[in-house]
Amino acid sequence: MATITDATVHVTCPGRNYVTLKITTSDGVTGIGDATLNGRELAVASYLRDHVCPLLIGRDAHRIEDTWQYLYKGAYWRRGPVTMTAIAAVDVALWDIKGKVAGLPLYQLLGGAARDGVTVYGHASGDTVPELLQDVQRFLDRGFRAVRAQAAVPGLERVYGQRKGGGDTYEPADGSLPSVEDWDTGAYLDFVPSYMAAVREKFGYGFQLLHDVHHRLTPIEAARLGKSLEPYRMFWIEDATPAEDQEAFDLIRRHTTTPLAVGEIFNSVFDCQHLITRRLIDYVRASVSHAGGVTQLRKIFALAEPYGVRSGSHGAGDLSPVSFAAALHLDLSIPNFGMQEYMAHLPGYEEVFRTSWTFEDGLMHPGDAPGIGVEFDEDAAARYPYSPKYLPVNRLRDGSVHDW
Ligand code: CS2
Ligand code: MG
């Protein structure tokens, strides 16, 4: 029996903060898991260091489900982003170990490939519509089959989704205190259809077009947005309303055929159980790193399959290369894959995380290295100390705090 002999937590900031859990077994095999929670990294690091790692020592490294149940039920205080991100990190590290011992990539342990590759979408954005169109062109030129489009709203200074500078990655966390962004729902609802029309007018309908509303509308406003975007055949609109209000999707569903995606902030199957079983959504966005790892996420996707709900996992740059690689393995193996977000990571991560995934013709593949296929360089990680960064707070024109 291979027992867990060591479990260490590494907080590093190569371009942005990441939290990585490293587990070592009595056979000398190591596995890694992502414990990054954007803006609350140290909370998860402490949950792991102080309350989880001591409990792992001496446990059978191959009893993944048992360890998951032990950490979930044994804590008594269940669910929540901090707890489930910590459990996710342990889970992915143990799947990594199991793959290395078996000499198989994770997707083979999950039943093998159910497709040739994983369709991913990139993030196009622009401060103006012409800028957005240029950015959409850039992603299409690189072979992306799906593109998310976000444009700044005229009259608003600092709006969600506007990438700063070049590259692919939109990183919202900044500063040692939360910055303030602006919002005006009316201005937004009046503007979005015009730039989706511009995108379709210029590029046609031969690729998937996505948009992130980012939790900001009431149910009837979301219904209005969905109807107004029907001519542009959206692949999905995401987080149309605050995700914890599952009843809201009943109302949205009654008014529009625009597909709905939700769930990047979900951390448990219970967050989406009704949305799935009542077919109120089309894609569930839960991620490996925030929804309890491969062990729980594959159960969520299995629940979704008979209801015609597909996966659409979150894959922003603040989910480390470790959980992104694990997501690709899961995406490759499940029958009801829908779409994988690939925002890429800020330059600098390559020194700490050596990945083996590939991108070709709009599809990604995790590679065939045993386990999840990511190597973690502890020495390099130690060269980039934690740097406090917070997600913005959103305010309306009258100063009210609004969903960000
Ligand atoms: C967004 C993210 O990628 C997405 O769909 O919702 O940019 C999200 O804002 C960040 O991951 C939050 O840390
Ligand atoms: Mg989102």
CSV table of C-alpha atoms and ligand atoms in Angstrom, one decimal:
chain,number,residue,atom,x,y,z
A,1,MET,CA,0.0,0.0,0.0
A,2,ALA,CA,1.4,3.4,-0.9
A,3,THR,CA,0.8,5.8,2.0
A,4,ILE,CA,0.9,9.6,2.0
A,5,THR,CA,4.1,10.6,3.7
A,6,ASP,CA,4.1,14.4,2.9
A,7,ALA,CA,1.7,17.1,1.9
A,8,THR,CA,3.0,20.6,1.3
A,9,VAL,CA,1.3,23.9,0.2
A,10,HIS,CA,3.1,26.3,-2.1
A,11,VAL,CA,1.8,29.9,-2.7
A,12,THR,CA,3.6,31.5,-5.6
A,13,CYS,CA,3.0,34.5,-7.9
A,14,PRO,CA,4.6,34.0,-11.4
A,15,GLY,CA,2.5,36.7,-13.0
A,16,ARG,CA,-0.4,36.0,-10.6
A,17,ASN,CA,-1.0,34.1,-7.4
A,18,TYR,CA,-1.4,30.4,-7.5
A,19,VAL,CA,-1.7,27.9,-4.6
A,20,THR,CA,-0.4,24.4,-5.3
A,21,LEU,CA,-0.6,21.3,-3.1
A,22,LYS,CA,2.1,18.6,-3.5
A,23,ILE,CA,1.5,15.1,-2.1
A,24,THR,CA,4.3,12.6,-1.8
A,25,THR,CA,3.8,8.8,-1.1
A,26,SER,CA,5.9,6.1,0.5
A,27,ASP,CA,6.8,4.9,-3.0
A,28,GLY,CA,8.3,8.3,-3.7
A,29,VAL,CA,5.6,9.2,-6.2
A,30,THR,CA,4.4,12.9,-6.1
A,31,GLY,CA,1.1,14.4,-7.3
A,32,ILE,CA,0.0,18.1,-7.5
A,33,GLY,CA,-3.4,19.8,-7.1
A,34,ASP,CA,-4.5,23.4,-7.7
A,35,ALA,CA,-5.9,25.2,-4.6
A,36,THR,CA,-6.1,28.7,-6.1
A,37,LEU,CA,-9.2,30.8,-5.1
A,38,ASN,CA,-8.8,34.3,-6.7
A,39,GLY,CA,-8.6,36.9,-4.0
A,40,ARG,CA,-8.8,34.4,-1.1
A,41,GLU,CA,-5.7,32.3,-1.8
A,42,LEU,CA,-4.3,32.4,1.7
A,43,ALA,CA,-7.6,31.2,3.2
A,44,VAL,CA,-7.3,27.9,1.2
A,45,ALA,CA,-3.6,27.6,1.9
A,46,SER,CA,-4.4,27.8,5.6
A,47,TYR,CA,-7.3,25.4,5.4
A,48,LEU,CA,-5.0,22.9,3.7
A,49,ARG,CA,-1.9,23.5,5.9
A,50,ASP,CA,-3.7,23.7,9.2
A,51,HIS,CA,-6.7,21.4,8.8
A,52,VAL,CA,-6.2,18.9,5.9
A,53,CYS,CA,-2.5,18.1,5.4
A,54,PRO,CA,-2.0,16.7,8.9
A,55,LEU,CA,-5.0,14.3,8.4
A,56,LEU,CA,-3.5,13.0,5.1
A,57,ILE,CA,-0.3,11.6,6.5
A,58,GLY,CA,-0.4,7.8,6.7
A,59,ARG,CA,-3.6,7.5,4.5
A,60,ASP,CA,-3.7,5.1,1.5
A,61,ALA,CA,-2.9,7.4,-1.5
A,62,HIS,CA,-5.0,5.2,-3.8
A,63,ARG,CA,-8.3,5.5,-1.8
A,64,ILE,CA,-9.4,8.7,-3.7
A,65,GLU,CA,-13.1,8.4,-3.1
A,66,ASP,CA,-12.6,7.5,0.5
A,67,THR,CA,-10.3,10.5,1.1
A,68,TRP,CA,-12.9,12.7,-0.7
A,69,GLN,CA,-15.7,11.5,1.6
A,70,TYR,CA,-13.4,11.7,4.7
A,71,LEU,CA,-12.6,15.4,4.0
A,72,TYR,CA,-16.1,16.4,2.9
A,73,LYS,CA,-18.1,14.6,5.6
A,74,GLY,CA,-15.4,14.6,8.3
A,75,ALA,CA,-15.2,18.4,8.4
A,76,TYR,CA,-18.9,18.6,9.5
A,77,TRP,CA,-19.0,22.2,8.0
A,78,ARG,CA,-19.7,21.3,4.4
A,79,ARG,CA,-19.4,23.0,1.0
A,80,GLY,CA,-18.3,26.6,0.3
A,81,PRO,CA,-15.5,27.8,-2.1
A,82,VAL,CA,-12.6,27.5,0.5
A,83,THR,CA,-13.5,24.0,1.7
A,84,MET,CA,-14.2,22.6,-1.8
A,85,THR,CA,-11.2,24.2,-3.4
A,86,ALA,CA,-9.0,22.5,-0.7
A,87,ILE,CA,-10.7,19.2,-1.3
A,88,ALA,CA,-10.3,19.6,-5.0
A,89,ALA,CA,-6.5,20.1,-4.6
A,90,VAL,CA,-6.2,16.9,-2.6
A,91,ASP,CA,-8.4,15.0,-5.2
A,92,VAL,CA,-6.4,16.1,-8.2
A,93,ALA,CA,-3.1,15.4,-6.6
A,94,LEU,CA,-4.3,11.8,-5.8
A,95,TRP,CA,-5.5,11.3,-9.3
A,96,ASP,CA,-2.2,12.6,-10.6
A,97,ILE,CA,-0.4,10.0,-8.4
A,98,LYS,CA,-2.7,7.2,-9.5
A,99,GLY,CA,-2.0,8.0,-13.1
A,100,LYS,CA,1.7,8.0,-12.6
A,101,VAL,CA,1.7,4.7,-10.7
A,102,ALA,CA,-0.5,3.2,-13.5
A,103,GLY,CA,1.7,4.8,-16.2
A,104,LEU,CA,-1.5,6.2,-17.8
A,105,PRO,CA,-2.8,9.8,-18.5
A,106,LEU,CA,-5.8,10.7,-16.3
A,107,TYR,CA,-8.3,10.5,-19.2
A,108,GLN,CA,-7.4,6.8,-19.7
A,109,LEU,CA,-8.3,6.2,-16.0
A,110,LEU,CA,-11.6,7.9,-16.6
A,111,GLY,CA,-12.6,5.6,-19.5
A,112,GLY,CA,-10.5,6.8,-22.4
A,113,ALA,CA,-11.1,9.5,-25.0
A,114,ALA,CA,-14.7,10.1,-26.1
A,115,ARG,CA,-13.5,12.6,-28.8
A,116,ASP,CA,-10.4,13.6,-30.7
A,117,GLY,CA,-9.9,16.9,-28.9
A,118,VAL,CA,-11.5,19.5,-26.5
A,119,THR,CA,-13.1,22.5,-28.2
A,120,VAL,CA,-12.0,25.7,-26.4
A,121,TYR,CA,-13.1,29.3,-26.5
A,122,GLY,CA,-10.9,32.4,-26.3
A,123,HIS,CA,-11.7,35.8,-24.8
A,124,ALA,CA,-12.0,38.6,-27.3
A,125,SER,CA,-12.5,42.1,-25.8
A,126,GLY,CA,-12.3,45.7,-26.9
A,127,ASP,CA,-12.8,49.2,-25.4
A,128,THR,CA,-14.6,49.9,-28.7
A,129,VAL,CA,-16.5,47.8,-31.2
A,130,PRO,CA,-13.8,48.1,-33.8
A,131,GLU,CA,-11.2,47.0,-31.2
A,132,LEU,CA,-13.5,44.0,-30.3
A,133,LEU,CA,-13.8,43.0,-34.0
A,134,GLN,CA,-10.0,43.1,-34.4
A,135,ASP,CA,-9.7,40.8,-31.4
A,136,VAL,CA,-12.3,38.4,-32.6
A,137,GLN,CA,-10.4,38.3,-35.9
A,138,ARG,CA,-7.2,37.4,-34.0
A,139,PHE,CA,-8.7,34.4,-32.3
A,140,LEU,CA,-10.4,33.2,-35.5
A,141,ASP,CA,-7.1,33.5,-37.4
A,142,ARG,CA,-5.5,31.3,-34.8
A,143,GLY,CA,-8.0,28.6,-35.4
A,144,PHE,CA,-10.4,29.0,-32.5
A,145,ARG,CA,-13.8,27.6,-33.3
A,146,ALA,CA,-15.4,29.5,-30.4
A,147,VAL,CA,-14.9,33.1,-29.2
A,148,ARG,CA,-16.3,35.0,-26.2
A,149,ALA,CA,-17.0,38.7,-27.0
A,150,GLN,CA,-17.0,41.4,-24.4
A,151,ALA,CA,-17.0,45.2,-25.2
A,152,ALA,CA,-16.7,48.2,-22.9
A,153,VAL,CA,-20.1,49.9,-22.4
A,154,PRO,CA,-20.1,53.5,-23.6
A,155,GLY,CA,-20.3,55.9,-20.7
A,156,LEU,CA,-18.8,53.4,-18.2
A,157,GLU,CA,-15.1,53.7,-17.3
A,158,ARG,CA,-14.1,50.4,-15.8
A,159,VAL,CA,-16.1,47.4,-16.9
A,160,TYR,CA,-15.7,43.6,-16.4
A,161,GLY,CA,-13.9,41.6,-19.1
A,162,GLN,CA,-11.7,44.3,-20.7
A,163,ARG,CA,-8.2,42.8,-21.1
A,164,LYS,CA,-5.4,45.2,-20.4
A,165,GLY,CA,-2.8,45.2,-23.2
A,166,GLY,CA,-2.0,42.3,-25.6
A,167,GLY,CA,-1.9,38.6,-24.9
A,168,ASP,CA,-5.0,36.4,-24.3
A,169,THR,CA,-5.4,36.6,-20.5
A,170,TYR,CA,-7.9,38.9,-18.7
A,171,GLU,CA,-6.8,39.1,-15.1
A,172,PRO,CA,-9.4,41.0,-13.0
A,173,ALA,CA,-7.6,40.8,-9.6
A,174,ASP,CA,-5.3,43.8,-9.0
A,175,GLY,CA,-4.1,46.0,-6.2
A,176,SER,CA,-3.7,45.2,-2.5
A,177,LEU,CA,-7.3,46.5,-2.0
A,178,PRO,CA,-10.3,45.9,-4.3
A,179,SER,CA,-10.6,48.4,-7.1
A,180,VAL,CA,-14.0,49.8,-8.0
A,181,GLU,CA,-15.7,49.2,-11.4
A,182,ASP,CA,-18.8,50.9,-12.9
A,183,TRP,CA,-22.1,49.5,-14.0
A,184,ASP,CA,-25.4,50.6,-15.6
A,185,THR,CA,-27.7,47.8,-16.6
A,186,GLY,CA,-29.8,49.9,-18.9
A,187,ALA,CA,-26.8,51.2,-20.9
A,188,TYR,CA,-25.5,47.6,-21.1
A,189,LEU,CA,-28.8,46.0,-22.3
A,190,ASP,CA,-29.1,48.7,-25.0
A,191,PHE,CA,-25.6,48.2,-26.2
A,192,VAL,CA,-24.8,44.4,-26.2
A,193,PRO,CA,-27.1,43.5,-29.2
A,194,SER,CA,-25.4,46.1,-31.4
A,195,TYR,CA,-22.0,44.6,-30.9
A,196,MET,CA,-23.1,41.0,-31.3
A,197,ALA,CA,-24.8,42.2,-34.5
A,198,ALA,CA,-21.5,43.7,-35.6
A,199,VAL,CA,-19.6,40.5,-34.9
A,200,ARG,CA,-22.0,38.3,-36.9
A,201,GLU,CA,-22.2,40.9,-39.7
A,202,LYS,CA,-18.4,40.8,-40.1
A,203,PHE,CA,-17.6,37.2,-39.4
A,204,GLY,CA,-20.8,35.3,-40.1
A,205,TYR,CA,-22.2,32.3,-38.2
A,206,GLY,CA,-19.4,29.7,-38.9
A,207,PHE,CA,-18.1,29.8,-35.3
A,208,GLN,CA,-19.5,29.7,-31.8
A,209,LEU,CA,-20.2,33.1,-30.1
A,210,LEU,CA,-20.3,33.4,-26.3
A,211,HIS,CA,-20.9,36.2,-23.8
A,212,ASP,CA,-20.5,36.5,-20.1
A,213,VAL,CA,-23.1,38.6,-18.3
A,214,HIS,CA,-21.2,38.0,-15.0
A,215,HIS,CA,-24.1,37.8,-12.5
A,216,ARG,CA,-25.4,41.3,-13.1
A,217,LEU,CA,-29.0,41.1,-14.2
A,218,THR,CA,-32.4,40.5,-12.6
A,219,PRO,CA,-34.3,37.5,-14.1
A,220,ILE,CA,-36.6,39.7,-16.3
A,221,GLU,CA,-33.5,41.7,-17.5
A,222,ALA,CA,-31.8,38.4,-18.4
A,223,ALA,CA,-34.9,37.3,-20.3
A,224,ARG,CA,-34.8,40.6,-22.2
A,225,LEU,CA,-31.1,40.1,-23.0
A,226,GLY,CA,-31.7,36.5,-24.1
A,227,LYS,CA,-34.5,37.5,-26.5
A,228,SER,CA,-32.5,40.5,-27.9
A,229,LEU,CA,-29.6,38.2,-28.7
A,230,GLU,CA,-31.6,35.4,-30.4
A,231,PRO,CA,-30.8,36.7,-33.9
A,232,TYR,CA,-27.1,36.3,-33.3
A,233,ARG,CA,-27.3,32.5,-32.3
A,234,MET,CA,-25.3,32.7,-29.1
A,235,PHE,CA,-23.6,29.5,-28.0
A,236,TRP,CA,-24.5,30.6,-24.5
A,237,ILE,CA,-24.9,33.7,-22.3
A,238,GLU,CA,-23.2,33.0,-19.0
A,239,ASP,CA,-24.0,33.9,-15.5
A,240,ALA,CA,-27.0,36.0,-16.6
A,241,THR,CA,-28.2,36.3,-13.0
A,242,PRO,CA,-26.6,35.6,-9.6
A,243,ALA,CA,-26.1,31.8,-9.7
A,244,GLU,CA,-27.3,31.1,-6.2
A,245,ASP,CA,-30.9,32.1,-7.2
A,246,GLN,CA,-31.8,28.9,-9.1
A,247,GLU,CA,-35.5,29.8,-9.3
A,248,ALA,CA,-34.5,32.8,-11.5
A,249,PHE,CA,-33.8,30.5,-14.4
A,250,ASP,CA,-37.4,29.4,-14.5
A,251,LEU,CA,-38.4,32.9,-15.5
A,252,ILE,CA,-35.5,33.4,-18.0
A,253,ARG,CA,-36.3,30.0,-19.6
A,254,ARG,CA,-40.0,31.1,-20.3
A,255,HIS,CA,-38.9,34.0,-22.4
A,256,THR,CA,-35.9,33.0,-24.5
A,257,THR,CA,-34.3,30.2,-26.4
A,258,THR,CA,-30.8,31.7,-26.0
A,259,PRO,CA,-28.8,28.9,-24.3
A,260,LEU,CA,-27.9,29.5,-20.6
A,261,ALA,CA,-24.6,28.6,-18.9
A,262,VAL,CA,-23.9,29.0,-15.2
A,263,GLY,CA,-21.8,27.6,-12.4
A,264,GLU,CA,-18.2,28.9,-12.3
A,265,ILE,CA,-18.9,29.8,-8.7
A,266,PHE,CA,-20.6,26.5,-7.9
A,267,ASN,CA,-18.7,24.2,-5.5
A,268,SER,CA,-21.2,21.3,-5.0
A,269,VAL,CA,-23.7,19.2,-7.0
A,270,PHE,CA,-26.4,20.7,-4.7
A,271,ASP,CA,-25.7,24.2,-6.3
A,272,CYS,CA,-26.9,22.9,-9.6
A,273,GLN,CA,-29.1,19.9,-8.9
A,274,HIS,CA,-32.4,21.7,-9.7
A,275,LEU,CA,-31.0,23.6,-12.6
A,276,ILE,CA,-30.0,20.3,-14.2
A,277,THR,CA,-32.9,18.1,-13.3
A,278,ARG,CA,-35.4,20.7,-14.4
A,279,ARG,CA,-33.5,21.5,-17.6
A,280,LEU,CA,-33.3,25.2,-16.6
A,281,ILE,CA,-29.7,25.5,-18.1
A,282,ASP,CA,-27.9,24.1,-21.0
A,283,TYR,CA,-24.3,24.1,-19.8
A,284,VAL,CA,-22.9,23.7,-16.3
A,285,ARG,CA,-19.7,25.8,-15.7
A,286,ALA,CA,-18.4,24.1,-12.5
A,287,SER,CA,-14.6,23.7,-12.5
A,288,VAL,CA,-12.2,21.0,-11.3
A,289,SER,CA,-10.6,23.4,-8.9
A,290,HIS,CA,-13.6,24.9,-7.2
A,291,ALA,CA,-16.1,22.0,-7.3
A,292,GLY,CA,-14.3,19.4,-5.3
A,293,GLY,CA,-12.0,18.1,-8.0
A,294,VAL,CA,-12.4,15.3,-10.6
A,295,THR,CA,-14.2,13.1,-8.2
A,296,GLN,CA,-17.2,15.4,-7.7
A,297,LEU,CA,-17.2,17.2,-11.1
A,298,ARG,CA,-17.5,13.9,-13.0
A,299,LYS,CA,-20.6,13.1,-10.8
A,300,ILE,CA,-22.1,16.5,-11.7
A,301,PHE,CA,-21.5,15.9,-15.4
A,302,ALA,CA,-22.9,12.3,-15.1
A,303,LEU,CA,-26.1,13.8,-13.4
A,304,ALA,CA,-26.4,16.3,-16.3
A,305,GLU,CA,-26.0,13.7,-19.1
A,306,PRO,CA,-29.6,12.2,-19.1
A,307,TYR,CA,-31.1,15.8,-18.9
A,308,GLY,CA,-29.3,16.9,-22.0
A,309,VAL,CA,-27.2,19.4,-20.0
A,310,ARG,CA,-23.5,19.6,-21.1
A,311,SER,CA,-20.3,20.7,-19.6
A,312,GLY,CA,-18.9,24.2,-20.0
A,313,SER,CA,-16.1,24.4,-17.4
A,314,HIS,CA,-14.6,27.6,-16.2
A,315,GLY,CA,-11.0,28.0,-17.4
A,316,ALA,CA,-9.9,31.6,-16.6
A,317,GLY,CA,-6.3,32.4,-16.0
A,318,ASP,CA,-6.8,32.3,-12.2
A,319,LEU,CA,-7.4,28.5,-12.4
A,320,SER,CA,-3.8,27.3,-12.4
A,321,PRO,CA,-2.3,25.1,-15.2
A,322,VAL,CA,-2.7,22.2,-12.8
A,323,SER,CA,-6.5,22.3,-12.7
A,324,PHE,CA,-6.7,23.3,-16.3
A,325,ALA,CA,-4.8,20.2,-17.3
A,326,ALA,CA,-7.1,18.1,-15.2
A,327,ALA,CA,-10.1,19.7,-16.8
A,328,LEU,CA,-8.8,18.8,-20.3
A,329,HIS,CA,-8.6,15.1,-19.2
A,330,LEU,CA,-12.2,15.2,-17.9
A,331,ASP,CA,-13.5,17.1,-20.9
A,332,LEU,CA,-11.9,14.5,-23.2
A,333,SER,CA,-13.5,11.5,-21.4
A,334,ILE,CA,-17.1,12.5,-20.7
A,335,PRO,CA,-20.0,11.9,-23.1
A,336,ASN,CA,-21.7,15.2,-22.6
A,337,PHE,CA,-18.9,17.6,-23.2
A,338,GLY,CA,-20.0,21.1,-24.3
A,339,MET,CA,-17.2,23.6,-24.3
A,340,GLN,CA,-14.1,24.4,-22.3
A,341,GLU,CA,-12.9,28.0,-21.5
A,342,TYR,CA,-9.3,28.6,-22.3
A,343,MET,CA,-8.3,32.1,-21.3
A,344,ALA,CA,-4.6,31.1,-21.1
A,345,HIS,CA,-2.3,32.2,-18.3
A,346,LEU,CA,-0.3,35.3,-17.8
A,347,PRO,CA,3.3,35.1,-19.0
A,348,GLY,CA,5.7,33.7,-16.4
A,349,TYR,CA,3.8,30.6,-15.4
A,350,GLU,CA,5.9,28.4,-17.7
A,351,GLU,CA,8.8,28.7,-15.3
A,352,VAL,CA,6.8,27.1,-12.4
A,353,PHE,CA,4.4,24.9,-14.3
A,354,ARG,CA,5.6,22.8,-17.2
A,355,THR,CA,2.6,21.6,-19.2
A,356,SER,CA,2.1,19.0,-21.9
A,357,TRP,CA,-1.2,20.1,-23.5
A,358,THR,CA,-1.5,21.0,-27.1
A,359,PHE,CA,-3.7,23.4,-29.2
A,360,GLU,CA,-4.4,22.7,-32.8
A,361,ASP,CA,-7.3,23.7,-35.1
A,362,GLY,CA,-9.4,25.0,-32.2
A,363,LEU,CA,-9.0,21.7,-30.2
A,364,MET,CA,-6.9,21.1,-27.1
A,365,HIS,CA,-5.5,17.8,-25.9
A,366,PRO,CA,-4.0,17.1,-22.4
A,367,GLY,CA,-1.2,14.9,-23.8
A,368,ASP,CA,-0.4,11.3,-22.8
A,369,ALA,CA,2.1,11.9,-19.9
A,370,PRO,CA,1.1,9.7,-16.9
A,371,GLY,CA,-1.2,11.5,-14.5
A,372,ILE,CA,-2.3,15.0,-15.4
A,373,GLY,CA,0.9,15.9,-17.3
A,374,VAL,CA,2.0,19.0,-15.4
A,375,GLU,CA,5.4,19.3,-13.6
A,376,PHE,CA,5.7,21.8,-10.7
A,377,ASP,CA,9.1,23.4,-10.1
A,378,GLU,CA,9.2,24.1,-6.4
A,379,ASP,CA,12.5,26.1,-6.6
A,380,ALA,CA,11.1,28.4,-9.3
A,381,ALA,CA,7.9,28.8,-7.3
A,382,ALA,CA,9.8,29.9,-4.3
A,383,ARG,CA,11.3,32.8,-6.4
A,384,TYR,CA,7.8,34.4,-6.7
A,385,PRO,CA,6.3,35.3,-3.3
A,386,TYR,CA,2.6,35.9,-2.8
A,387,SER,CA,1.4,39.3,-3.7
A,388,PRO,CA,-2.0,40.4,-2.3
A,389,LYS,CA,-4.5,40.9,-5.1
A,390,TYR,CA,-8.3,41.4,-4.8
A,391,LEU,CA,-11.2,41.1,-7.3
A,392,PRO,CA,-12.9,44.4,-8.0
A,393,VAL,CA,-16.1,45.7,-6.4
A,394,ASN,CA,-18.8,46.9,-8.7
A,395,ARG,CA,-20.9,50.0,-8.1
A,396,LEU,CA,-23.9,51.5,-9.9
A,397,ARG,CA,-23.9,55.2,-10.9
A,398,ASP,CA,-25.7,56.0,-7.6
A,399,GLY,CA,-22.9,54.3,-5.7
A,400,SER,CA,-24.9,51.1,-4.8
A,401,VAL,CA,-22.7,48.0,-4.6
A,402,HIS,CA,-23.7,45.7,-7.4
A,403,ASP,CA,-22.8,42.2,-8.5
A,404,TRP,CA,-19.3,42.1,-10.0
B,1,CS2,C1,-15.0,35.0,-15.8
B,1,CS2,C2,-13.7,35.0,-15.0
B,1,CS2,O1,-13.7,33.5,-17.1
B,1,CS2,C3,-14.9,33.8,-16.8
B,1,CS2,O2,-15.9,33.4,-17.2
B,1,CS2,O3,-16.2,34.9,-15.1
B,1,CS2,O4,-12.9,36.0,-15.5
B,1,CS2,C4,-13.9,35.4,-13.5
B,1,CS2,O5,-14.3,36.7,-13.4
B,1,CS2,C5,-12.7,35.1,-12.7
B,1,CS2,O6,-12.3,33.8,-12.9
B,1,CS2,C6,-12.8,35.4,-11.3
B,1,CS2,O7,-11.6,35.1,-10.6
B,2,MG,MG,-17.6,33.9,-16.2
